[in-house]
């Protein structure tokens, strides 16, 4: 049974432009997951894995958010063993073109936490079946 992800994005610059977009994105399936990343132990960051089940089809939506973003150095993640991506705010990728920026086929995430406190990361993925 088809699902849908409804999203709204609102951006405003103080005294400047404003932009609001909304859309309902039909997807065949969605996956929501949460991982707890342990605190760093000395100079060794805590790590946690999140692997989206492979199911074929095109991934059309990825949202990654964390319980904190204020670390120096910041949280990072890799996708399918690629280069580290800094998670210093929520990451929202809408559409297959945007998701392709991850360079990912399997969407196997490895999150790295350099903070002295644990961090919770949530991932929401929407994909088409075919």
mmCIF file of C-alpha atoms in Angstrom:
data_model
loop_
_atom_site.group_PDB
_atom_site.id
_atom_site.type_symbol
_atom_site.label_atom_id
_atom_site.label_comp_id
_atom_site.label_asym_id
_atom_site.label_seq_id
_atom_site.Cartn_x
_atom_site.Cartn_y
_atom_site.Cartn_z
ATOM 1 C CA UNK A 1 0.000 0.000 0.000
ATOM 2 C CA UNK A 2 1.505 3.348 -0.986
ATOM 3 C CA UNK A 3 2.577 5.715 1.751
ATOM 4 C CA UNK A 4 3.223 9.424 1.612
ATOM 5 C CA UNK A 5 5.642 11.757 3.320
ATOM 6 C CA UNK A 6 4.359 15.277 3.776
ATOM 7 C CA UNK A 7 7.066 17.864 4.256
ATOM 8 C CA UNK A 8 7.183 21.617 4.773
ATOM 9 C CA UNK A 9 10.302 23.744 4.640
ATOM 10 C CA UNK A 10 10.333 27.346 5.770
ATOM 11 C CA UNK A 11 13.414 29.553 5.514
ATOM 12 C CA UNK A 12 13.574 33.219 6.458
ATOM 13 C CA UNK A 13 16.408 35.719 6.577
ATOM 14 C CA UNK A 14 15.880 38.431 9.228
ATOM 15 C CA UNK A 15 14.793 41.512 7.295
ATOM 16 C CA UNK A 16 15.280 39.630 4.031
ATOM 17 C CA UNK A 17 13.725 36.989 1.828
ATOM 18 C CA UNK A 18 11.413 34.225 2.983
ATOM 19 C CA UNK A 19 10.697 30.960 1.235
ATOM 20 C CA UNK A 20 8.197 28.264 2.139
ATOM 21 C CA UNK A 21 7.728 25.016 0.243
ATOM 22 C CA UNK A 22 5.345 22.144 0.938
ATOM 23 C CA UNK A 23 4.752 18.869 -0.813
ATOM 24 C CA UNK A 24 3.336 15.417 -0.347
ATOM 25 C CA UNK A 25 5.812 12.877 -1.650
ATOM 26 C CA UNK A 26 4.325 9.476 -2.524
ATOM 27 C CA UNK A 27 6.580 6.544 -1.607
ATOM 28 C CA UNK A 28 5.973 2.817 -1.580
ATOM 29 C CA UNK A 29 7.703 2.234 1.748
ATOM 30 C CA UNK A 30 9.376 4.210 4.493
ATOM 31 C CA UNK A 31 11.861 3.269 7.180
ATOM 32 C CA UNK A 32 12.315 5.131 10.427
ATOM 33 C CA UNK A 33 15.162 4.267 12.749
ATOM 34 C CA UNK A 34 16.990 5.631 15.732
ATOM 35 C CA UNK A 35 20.519 4.944 16.958
ATOM 36 C CA UNK A 36 22.198 5.908 20.198
ATOM 37 C CA UNK A 37 25.835 6.863 19.643
ATOM 38 C CA UNK A 38 27.989 6.326 22.700
ATOM 39 C CA UNK A 39 30.078 9.172 24.088
ATOM 40 C CA UNK A 40 33.688 9.435 23.026
ATOM 41 C CA UNK A 41 36.218 7.564 25.109
ATOM 42 C CA UNK A 42 39.228 9.850 25.289
ATOM 43 C CA UNK A 43 40.269 10.601 21.711
ATOM 44 C CA UNK A 44 38.218 7.695 20.317
ATOM 45 C CA UNK A 45 34.760 8.778 19.119
ATOM 46 C CA UNK A 46 31.704 6.687 19.865
ATOM 47 C CA UNK A 47 30.266 4.944 16.812
ATOM 48 C CA UNK A 48 26.953 3.458 15.779
ATOM 49 C CA UNK A 49 25.764 1.804 12.579
ATOM 50 C CA UNK A 50 22.430 2.188 10.834
ATOM 51 C CA UNK A 51 21.796 0.069 7.746
ATOM 52 C CA UNK A 52 18.696 0.649 5.669
ATOM 53 C CA UNK A 53 17.365 -2.715 4.515
ATOM 54 C CA UNK A 54 17.951 -3.170 0.817
ATOM 55 C CA UNK A 55 14.703 -3.429 -1.016
ATOM 56 C CA UNK A 56 15.427 -2.213 -4.481
ATOM 57 C CA UNK A 57 13.675 0.801 -5.823
ATOM 58 C CA UNK A 58 14.708 4.422 -5.746
ATOM 59 C CA UNK A 59 15.327 6.254 -2.497
ATOM 60 C CA UNK A 60 13.503 9.585 -2.773
ATOM 61 C CA UNK A 61 13.719 10.997 0.754
ATOM 62 C CA UNK A 62 16.319 11.008 3.536
ATOM 63 C CA UNK A 63 16.083 12.958 6.798
ATOM 64 C CA UNK A 64 18.861 12.703 9.377
ATOM 65 C CA UNK A 65 18.529 14.560 12.664
ATOM 66 C CA UNK A 66 20.419 14.435 15.965
ATOM 67 C CA UNK A 67 19.678 15.327 19.569
ATOM 68 C CA UNK A 68 22.716 17.690 19.571
ATOM 69 C CA UNK A 69 24.796 19.520 16.992
ATOM 70 C CA UNK A 70 27.058 21.683 19.165
ATOM 71 C CA UNK A 71 30.249 19.609 19.267
ATOM 72 C CA UNK A 72 33.680 20.757 18.208
ATOM 73 C CA UNK A 73 34.660 18.648 16.351
ATOM 74 C CA UNK A 74 31.122 17.873 15.176
ATOM 75 C CA UNK A 75 29.223 14.650 14.644
ATOM 76 C CA UNK A 76 30.026 12.956 11.340
ATOM 77 C CA UNK A 77 28.732 10.044 9.327
ATOM 78 C CA UNK A 78 29.761 8.000 6.332
ATOM 79 C CA UNK A 79 27.508 6.262 3.841
ATOM 80 C CA UNK A 80 28.595 2.963 2.305
ATOM 81 C CA UNK A 81 32.197 3.582 3.402
ATOM 82 C CA UNK A 82 32.453 6.951 1.630
ATOM 83 C CA UNK A 83 33.931 10.223 2.857
ATOM 84 C CA UNK A 84 32.902 11.648 6.227
ATOM 85 C CA UNK A 85 29.962 14.077 6.151
ATOM 86 C CA UNK A 86 29.602 16.622 8.957
ATOM 87 C CA UNK A 87 26.250 16.503 10.761
ATOM 88 C CA UNK A 88 26.131 20.039 12.179
ATOM 89 C CA UNK A 89 22.402 20.444 11.571
ATOM 90 C CA UNK A 90 19.550 18.324 10.214
ATOM 91 C CA UNK A 91 20.149 16.874 6.749
ATOM 92 C CA UNK A 92 17.127 16.738 4.455
ATOM 93 C CA UNK A 93 17.403 15.291 0.956
ATOM 94 C CA UNK A 94 14.223 15.333 -1.124
ATOM 95 C CA UNK A 95 14.100 13.647 -4.524
ATOM 96 C CA UNK A 96 16.298 11.018 -6.127
ATOM 97 C CA UNK A 97 18.682 13.702 -7.410
ATOM 98 C CA UNK A 98 19.325 15.070 -3.929
ATOM 99 C CA UNK A 99 19.693 11.586 -2.412
ATOM 100 C CA UNK A 100 22.263 10.765 -5.116
ATOM 101 C CA UNK A 101 24.536 13.369 -3.474
ATOM 102 C CA UNK A 102 25.205 10.723 -0.821
ATOM 103 C CA UNK A 103 26.752 8.600 -3.558
ATOM 104 C CA UNK A 104 25.070 5.687 -1.863
ATOM 105 C CA UNK A 105 23.675 2.439 -3.108
ATOM 106 C CA UNK A 106 22.947 0.602 0.135
ATOM 107 C CA UNK A 107 22.563 3.462 2.621
ATOM 108 C CA UNK A 108 24.729 1.828 5.270
ATOM 109 C CA UNK A 109 25.455 4.679 7.705
ATOM 110 C CA UNK A 110 28.234 4.818 10.304
ATOM 111 C CA UNK A 111 27.808 7.698 12.765
ATOM 112 C CA UNK A 112 30.745 9.038 14.782
ATOM 113 C CA UNK A 113 30.381 11.039 18.018
ATOM 114 C CA UNK A 114 33.383 12.990 19.383
ATOM 115 C CA UNK A 115 31.384 14.426 22.321
ATOM 116 C CA UNK A 116 31.683 13.434 25.970
ATOM 117 C CA UNK A 117 27.901 12.776 26.003
ATOM 118 C CA UNK A 118 25.904 10.194 24.038
ATOM 119 C CA UNK A 119 23.863 11.447 21.093
ATOM 120 C CA UNK A 120 20.680 10.090 19.533
ATOM 121 C CA UNK A 121 20.354 10.181 15.737
ATOM 122 C CA UNK A 122 17.083 9.588 13.884
ATOM 123 C CA UNK A 123 16.887 8.558 10.234
ATOM 124 C CA UNK A 124 13.791 8.600 8.015
ATOM 125 C CA UNK A 125 14.034 7.103 4.516
ATOM 126 C CA UNK A 126 11.331 6.925 1.820
ATOM 127 C CA UNK A 127 11.716 4.802 -1.304
ATOM 128 C CA UNK A 128 9.822 3.491 -4.301
ATOM 129 C CA UNK A 129 9.556 -0.261 -4.651
ATOM 130 C CA UNK A 130 10.495 -0.432 -8.327
#
